[in-house]
mmCIF file of C-alpha atoms in Angstrom:
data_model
loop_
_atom_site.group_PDB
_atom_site.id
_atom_site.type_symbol
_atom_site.label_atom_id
_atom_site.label_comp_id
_atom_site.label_asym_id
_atom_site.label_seq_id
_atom_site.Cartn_x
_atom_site.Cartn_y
_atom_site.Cartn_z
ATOM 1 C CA UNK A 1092 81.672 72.404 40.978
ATOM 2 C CA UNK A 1093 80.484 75.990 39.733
ATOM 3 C CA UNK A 1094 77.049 75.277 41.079
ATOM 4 C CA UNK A 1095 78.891 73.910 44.556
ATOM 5 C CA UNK A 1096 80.811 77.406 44.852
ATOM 6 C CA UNK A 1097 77.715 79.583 44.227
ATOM 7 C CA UNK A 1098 75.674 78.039 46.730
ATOM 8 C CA UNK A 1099 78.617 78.464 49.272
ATOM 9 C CA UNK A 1100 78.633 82.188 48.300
ATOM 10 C CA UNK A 1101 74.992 82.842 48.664
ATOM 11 C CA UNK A 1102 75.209 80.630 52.147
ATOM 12 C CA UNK A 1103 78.005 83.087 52.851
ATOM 13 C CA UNK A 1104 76.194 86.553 51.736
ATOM 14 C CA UNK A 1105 73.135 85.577 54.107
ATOM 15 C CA UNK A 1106 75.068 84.434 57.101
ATOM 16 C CA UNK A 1107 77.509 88.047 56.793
ATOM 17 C CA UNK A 1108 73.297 89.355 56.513
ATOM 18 C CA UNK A 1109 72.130 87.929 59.950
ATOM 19 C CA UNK A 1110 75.266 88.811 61.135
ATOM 20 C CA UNK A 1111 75.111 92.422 60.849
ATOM 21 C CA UNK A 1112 71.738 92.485 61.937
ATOM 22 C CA UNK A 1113 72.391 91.140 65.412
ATOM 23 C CA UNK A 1114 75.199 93.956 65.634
ATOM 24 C CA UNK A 1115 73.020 96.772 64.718
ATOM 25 C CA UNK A 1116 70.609 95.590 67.324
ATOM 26 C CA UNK A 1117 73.323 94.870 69.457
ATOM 27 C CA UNK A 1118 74.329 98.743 69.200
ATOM 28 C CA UNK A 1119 70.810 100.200 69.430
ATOM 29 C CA UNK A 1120 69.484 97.654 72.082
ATOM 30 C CA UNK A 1121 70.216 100.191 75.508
ATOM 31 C CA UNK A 1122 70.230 97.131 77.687
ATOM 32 C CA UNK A 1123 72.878 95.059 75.675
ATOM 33 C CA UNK A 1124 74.687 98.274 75.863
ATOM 34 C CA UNK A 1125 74.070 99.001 79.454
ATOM 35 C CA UNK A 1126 75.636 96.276 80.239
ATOM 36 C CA UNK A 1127 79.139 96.531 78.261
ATOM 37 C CA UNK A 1128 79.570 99.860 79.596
ATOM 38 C CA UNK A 1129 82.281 100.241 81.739
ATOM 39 C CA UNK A 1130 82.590 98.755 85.692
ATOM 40 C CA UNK A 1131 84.909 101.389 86.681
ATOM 41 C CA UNK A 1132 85.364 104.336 83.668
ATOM 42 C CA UNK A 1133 88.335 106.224 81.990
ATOM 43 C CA UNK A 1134 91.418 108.010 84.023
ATOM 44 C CA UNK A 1135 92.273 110.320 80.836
ATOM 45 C CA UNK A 1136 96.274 110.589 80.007
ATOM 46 C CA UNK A 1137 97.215 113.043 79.621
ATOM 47 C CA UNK A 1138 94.721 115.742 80.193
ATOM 48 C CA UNK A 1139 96.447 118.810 79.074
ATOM 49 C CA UNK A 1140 100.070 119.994 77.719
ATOM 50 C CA UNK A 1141 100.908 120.270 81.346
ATOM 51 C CA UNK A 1142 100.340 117.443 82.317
ATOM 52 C CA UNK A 1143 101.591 115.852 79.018
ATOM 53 C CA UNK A 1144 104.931 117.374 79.729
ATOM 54 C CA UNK A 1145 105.355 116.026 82.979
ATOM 55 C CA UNK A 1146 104.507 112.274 81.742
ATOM 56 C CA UNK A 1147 100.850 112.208 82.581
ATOM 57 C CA UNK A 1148 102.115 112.429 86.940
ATOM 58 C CA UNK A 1149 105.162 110.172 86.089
ATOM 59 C CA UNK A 1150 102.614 107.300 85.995
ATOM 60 C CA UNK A 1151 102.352 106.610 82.026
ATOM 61 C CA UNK A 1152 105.125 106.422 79.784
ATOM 62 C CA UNK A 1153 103.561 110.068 77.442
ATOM 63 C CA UNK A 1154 105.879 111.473 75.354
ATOM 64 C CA UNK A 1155 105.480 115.176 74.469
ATOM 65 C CA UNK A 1156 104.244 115.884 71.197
ATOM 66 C CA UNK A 1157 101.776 112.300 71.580
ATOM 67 C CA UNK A 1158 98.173 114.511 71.521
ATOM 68 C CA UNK A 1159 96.182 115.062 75.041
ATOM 69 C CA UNK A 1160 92.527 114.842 75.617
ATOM 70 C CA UNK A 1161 92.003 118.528 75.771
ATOM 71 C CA UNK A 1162 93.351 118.680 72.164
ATOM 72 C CA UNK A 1163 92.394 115.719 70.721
ATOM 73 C CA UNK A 1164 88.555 115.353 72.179
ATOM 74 C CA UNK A 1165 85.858 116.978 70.638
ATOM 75 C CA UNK A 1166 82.397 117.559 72.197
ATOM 76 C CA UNK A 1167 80.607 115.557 69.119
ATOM 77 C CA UNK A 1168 83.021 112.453 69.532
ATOM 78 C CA UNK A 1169 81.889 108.924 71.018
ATOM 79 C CA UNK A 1170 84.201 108.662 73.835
ATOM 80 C CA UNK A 1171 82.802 112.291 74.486
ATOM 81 C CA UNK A 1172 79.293 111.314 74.497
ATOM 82 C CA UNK A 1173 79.248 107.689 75.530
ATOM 83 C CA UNK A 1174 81.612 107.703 77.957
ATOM 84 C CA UNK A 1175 79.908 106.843 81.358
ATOM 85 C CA UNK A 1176 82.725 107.737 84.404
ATOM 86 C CA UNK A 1177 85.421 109.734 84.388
ATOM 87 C CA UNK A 1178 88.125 110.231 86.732
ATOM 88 C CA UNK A 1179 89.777 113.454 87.616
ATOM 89 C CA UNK A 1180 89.212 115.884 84.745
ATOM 90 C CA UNK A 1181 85.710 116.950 82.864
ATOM 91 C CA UNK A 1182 87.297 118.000 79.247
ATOM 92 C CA UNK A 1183 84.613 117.671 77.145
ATOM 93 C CA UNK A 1184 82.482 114.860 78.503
ATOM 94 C CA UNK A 1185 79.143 114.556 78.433
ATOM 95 C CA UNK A 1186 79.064 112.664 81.870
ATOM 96 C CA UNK A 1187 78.780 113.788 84.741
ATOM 97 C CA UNK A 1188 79.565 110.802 86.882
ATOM 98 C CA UNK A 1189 82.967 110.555 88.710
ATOM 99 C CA UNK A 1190 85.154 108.717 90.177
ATOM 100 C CA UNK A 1191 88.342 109.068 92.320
ATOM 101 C CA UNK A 1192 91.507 107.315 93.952
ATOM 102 C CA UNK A 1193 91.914 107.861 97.691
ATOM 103 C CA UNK A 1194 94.499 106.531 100.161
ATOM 104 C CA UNK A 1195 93.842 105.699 103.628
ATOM 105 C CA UNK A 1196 97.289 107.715 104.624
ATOM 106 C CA UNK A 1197 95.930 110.328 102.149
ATOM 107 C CA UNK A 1198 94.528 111.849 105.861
ATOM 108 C CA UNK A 1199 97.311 111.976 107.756
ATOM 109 C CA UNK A 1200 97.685 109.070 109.991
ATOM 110 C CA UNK A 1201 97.528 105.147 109.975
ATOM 111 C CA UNK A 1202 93.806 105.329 110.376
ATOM 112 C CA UNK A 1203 90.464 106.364 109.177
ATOM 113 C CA UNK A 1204 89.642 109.770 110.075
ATOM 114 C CA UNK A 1205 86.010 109.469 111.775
ATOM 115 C CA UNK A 1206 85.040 113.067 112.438
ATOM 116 C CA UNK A 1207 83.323 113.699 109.275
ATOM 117 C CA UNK A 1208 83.792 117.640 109.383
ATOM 118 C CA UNK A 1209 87.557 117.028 109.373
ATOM 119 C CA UNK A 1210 87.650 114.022 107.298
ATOM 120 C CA UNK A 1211 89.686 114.290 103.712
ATOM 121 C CA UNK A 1212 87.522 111.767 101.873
ATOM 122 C CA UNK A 1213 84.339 113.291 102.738
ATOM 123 C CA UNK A 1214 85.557 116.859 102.079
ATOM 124 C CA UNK A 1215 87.061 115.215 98.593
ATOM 125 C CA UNK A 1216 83.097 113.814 97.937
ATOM 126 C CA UNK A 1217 81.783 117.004 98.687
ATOM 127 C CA UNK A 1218 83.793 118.917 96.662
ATOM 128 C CA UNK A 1219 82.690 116.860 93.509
ATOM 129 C CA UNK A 1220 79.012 117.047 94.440
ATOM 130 C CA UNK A 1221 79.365 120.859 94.878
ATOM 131 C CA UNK A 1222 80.679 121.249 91.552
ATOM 132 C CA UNK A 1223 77.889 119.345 90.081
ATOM 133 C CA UNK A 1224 79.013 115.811 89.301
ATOM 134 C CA UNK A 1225 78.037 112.671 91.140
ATOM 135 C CA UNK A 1226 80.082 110.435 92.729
ATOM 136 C CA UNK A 1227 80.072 107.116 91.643
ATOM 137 C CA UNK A 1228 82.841 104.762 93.239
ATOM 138 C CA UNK A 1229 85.622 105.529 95.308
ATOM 139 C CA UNK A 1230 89.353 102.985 94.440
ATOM 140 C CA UNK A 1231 90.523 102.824 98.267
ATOM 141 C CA UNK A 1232 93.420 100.737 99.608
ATOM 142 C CA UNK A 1233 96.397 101.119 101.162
ATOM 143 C CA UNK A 1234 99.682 102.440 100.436
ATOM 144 C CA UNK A 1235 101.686 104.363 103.545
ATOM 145 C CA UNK A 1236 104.772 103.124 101.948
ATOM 146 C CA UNK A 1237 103.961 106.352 99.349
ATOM 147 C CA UNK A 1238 103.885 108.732 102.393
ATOM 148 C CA UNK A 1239 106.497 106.837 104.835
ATOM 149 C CA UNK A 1240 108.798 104.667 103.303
ATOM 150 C CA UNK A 1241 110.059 103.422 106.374
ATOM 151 C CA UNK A 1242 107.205 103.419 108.609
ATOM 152 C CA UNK A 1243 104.568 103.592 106.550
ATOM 153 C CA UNK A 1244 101.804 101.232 107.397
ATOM 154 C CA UNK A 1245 100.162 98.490 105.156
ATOM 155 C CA UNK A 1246 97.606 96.579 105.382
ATOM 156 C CA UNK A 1247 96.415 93.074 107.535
ATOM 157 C CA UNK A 1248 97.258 90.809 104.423
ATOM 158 C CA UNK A 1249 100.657 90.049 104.152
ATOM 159 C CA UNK A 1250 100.588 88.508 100.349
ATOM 160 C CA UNK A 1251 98.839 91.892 99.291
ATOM 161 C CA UNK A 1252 99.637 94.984 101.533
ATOM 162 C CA UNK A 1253 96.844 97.572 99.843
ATOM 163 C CA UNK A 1254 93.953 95.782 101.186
ATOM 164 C CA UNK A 1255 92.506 97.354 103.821
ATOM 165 C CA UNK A 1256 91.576 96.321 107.483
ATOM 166 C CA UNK A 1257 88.290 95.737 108.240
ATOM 167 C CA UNK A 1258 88.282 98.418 110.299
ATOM 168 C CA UNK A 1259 89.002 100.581 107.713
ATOM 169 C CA UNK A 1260 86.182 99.650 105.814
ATOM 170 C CA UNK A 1261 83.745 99.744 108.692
ATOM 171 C CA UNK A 1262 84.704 103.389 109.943
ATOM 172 C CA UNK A 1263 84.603 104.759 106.546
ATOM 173 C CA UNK A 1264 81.128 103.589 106.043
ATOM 174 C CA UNK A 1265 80.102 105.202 109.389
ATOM 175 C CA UNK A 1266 81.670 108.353 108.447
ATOM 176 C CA UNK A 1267 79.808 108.407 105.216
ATOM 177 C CA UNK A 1268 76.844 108.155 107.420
ATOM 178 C CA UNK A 1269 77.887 110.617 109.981
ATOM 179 C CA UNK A 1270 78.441 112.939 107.013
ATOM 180 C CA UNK A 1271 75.103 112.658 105.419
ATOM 181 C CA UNK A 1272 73.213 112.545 108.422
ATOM 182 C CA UNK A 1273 74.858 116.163 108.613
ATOM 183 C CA UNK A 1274 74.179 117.345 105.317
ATOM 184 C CA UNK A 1275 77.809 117.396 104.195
ATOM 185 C CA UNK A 1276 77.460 114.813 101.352
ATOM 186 C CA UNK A 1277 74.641 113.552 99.579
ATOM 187 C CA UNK A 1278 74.263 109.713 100.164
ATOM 188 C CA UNK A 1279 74.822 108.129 103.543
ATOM 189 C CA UNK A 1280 76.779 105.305 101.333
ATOM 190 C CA UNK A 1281 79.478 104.869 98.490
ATOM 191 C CA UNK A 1282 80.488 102.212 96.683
ATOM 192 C CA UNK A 1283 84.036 101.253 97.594
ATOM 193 C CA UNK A 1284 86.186 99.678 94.862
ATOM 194 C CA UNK A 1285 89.458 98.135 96.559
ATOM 195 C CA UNK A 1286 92.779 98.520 95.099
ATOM 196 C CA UNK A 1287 94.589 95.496 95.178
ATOM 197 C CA UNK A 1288 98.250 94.323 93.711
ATOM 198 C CA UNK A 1289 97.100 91.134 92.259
ATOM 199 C CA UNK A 1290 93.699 89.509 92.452
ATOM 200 C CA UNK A 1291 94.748 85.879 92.918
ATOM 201 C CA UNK A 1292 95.899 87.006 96.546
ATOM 202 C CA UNK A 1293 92.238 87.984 97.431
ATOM 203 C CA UNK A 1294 90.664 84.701 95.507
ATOM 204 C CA UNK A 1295 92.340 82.172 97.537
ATOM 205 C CA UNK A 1296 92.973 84.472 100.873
ATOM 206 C CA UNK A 1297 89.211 83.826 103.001
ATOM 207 C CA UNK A 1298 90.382 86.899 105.077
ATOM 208 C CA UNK A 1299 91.314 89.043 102.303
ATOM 209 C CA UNK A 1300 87.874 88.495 100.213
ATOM 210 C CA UNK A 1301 85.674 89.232 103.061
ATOM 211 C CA UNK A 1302 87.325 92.218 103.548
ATOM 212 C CA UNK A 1303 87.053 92.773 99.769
ATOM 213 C CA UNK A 1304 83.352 92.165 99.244
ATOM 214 C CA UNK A 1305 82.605 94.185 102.269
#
């Protein structure tokens, strides 16, 4: 029975062995890491005291006195250093690659704005790439019930009203062109990540995923 136990226990010792080998290469391999690094990045809560005090824009639950990111980060720290997209704030991250939210009524209007020297999500892309960082996916959808609760217009799918019409999707990608071609913004394309109430809608909905994948 002794002689049963201790060849369990060495069985044990080598298999707890291999298994920390495979997560050390795991770690240090940069394409397993590449790709478990995030699809869309961090949205930091809260940033600041300010915005700490105000519950992180009356979106999350923070409770003053919790810690914020410009407190609580430091420059040496993993999240600091590893992290790969950040939205709305720089802090202390290494990173330089951004990304935003952006409402189609965000303009002013029901529809895309296709003058690209007027238009708020190309002067919101150029802003970033002025300062510096690179843009690297936009969440879009819509919501005009945030700027006209009455009135405000949703969009063609009636199980999920953020998706966007088609239309929207196609005039934004010609103004990103227009844009470029002009030397507002950098690329004459962005990747557009759509904001959507529940996924299932867009799964079984043919009209909602090709909008989606476009």
């Amino acid at each position: 029975m002794k002689n049963k136990m201790k060849k369990l226990m060495n069985y044990t010792k080598y298999v707890l062995i291999i298994l920390l080998i495979i997560t050390v290469y795991q770690c240090k391999s940069p394409s397993i890491a590449q790709e478990n690094r995030s699809k869309v990045g961090i949205r930091p809560y809260p940033r600041d005291s300010t915005h700490e005090m105000t519950g992180g824009d009356l979106v999350a639950n923070w409770k003053p006195g919790i810690g914020n990111y410009d407190e609580m980060l430091e420059a040496d720290d993993y999240t600091a250093l590893h992290m790969d997209v950040v939205k709305g704030y720089d802090g202390v991250f290494q990173t330089n690659q951004r990304f935003f939210e952006y409402y189609i009524h965000q303009q002013g209007g029901d529809w895309v704005d296709t003058n690209p020297k007027t238009n708020k999500l190309v002067e919101i892309i150029r802003d970033h790439e002025q300062k510096g960082t690179e843009v690297m996916h936009i969440i879009i959808c819509r919501e005009g019930w945030l700027y006209d609760a009455e009135n405000g217009d949703t969009g063609p799918i009636a199980g999920d009203p953020r998706i966007l019409h088609q239309r929207d999707v196609d005039d934004t990608r010609k103004v990103f062109r227009d844009a470029h071609a002009i030397g507002l913004i950098k690329h004459d394309n962005y990747k557009l990540i759509q904001m959507v109430v529940h996924p299932a809608v867009f799964v079984d909905d043919p009209e909602a995923r090709a909008i989606v994948q476009t």
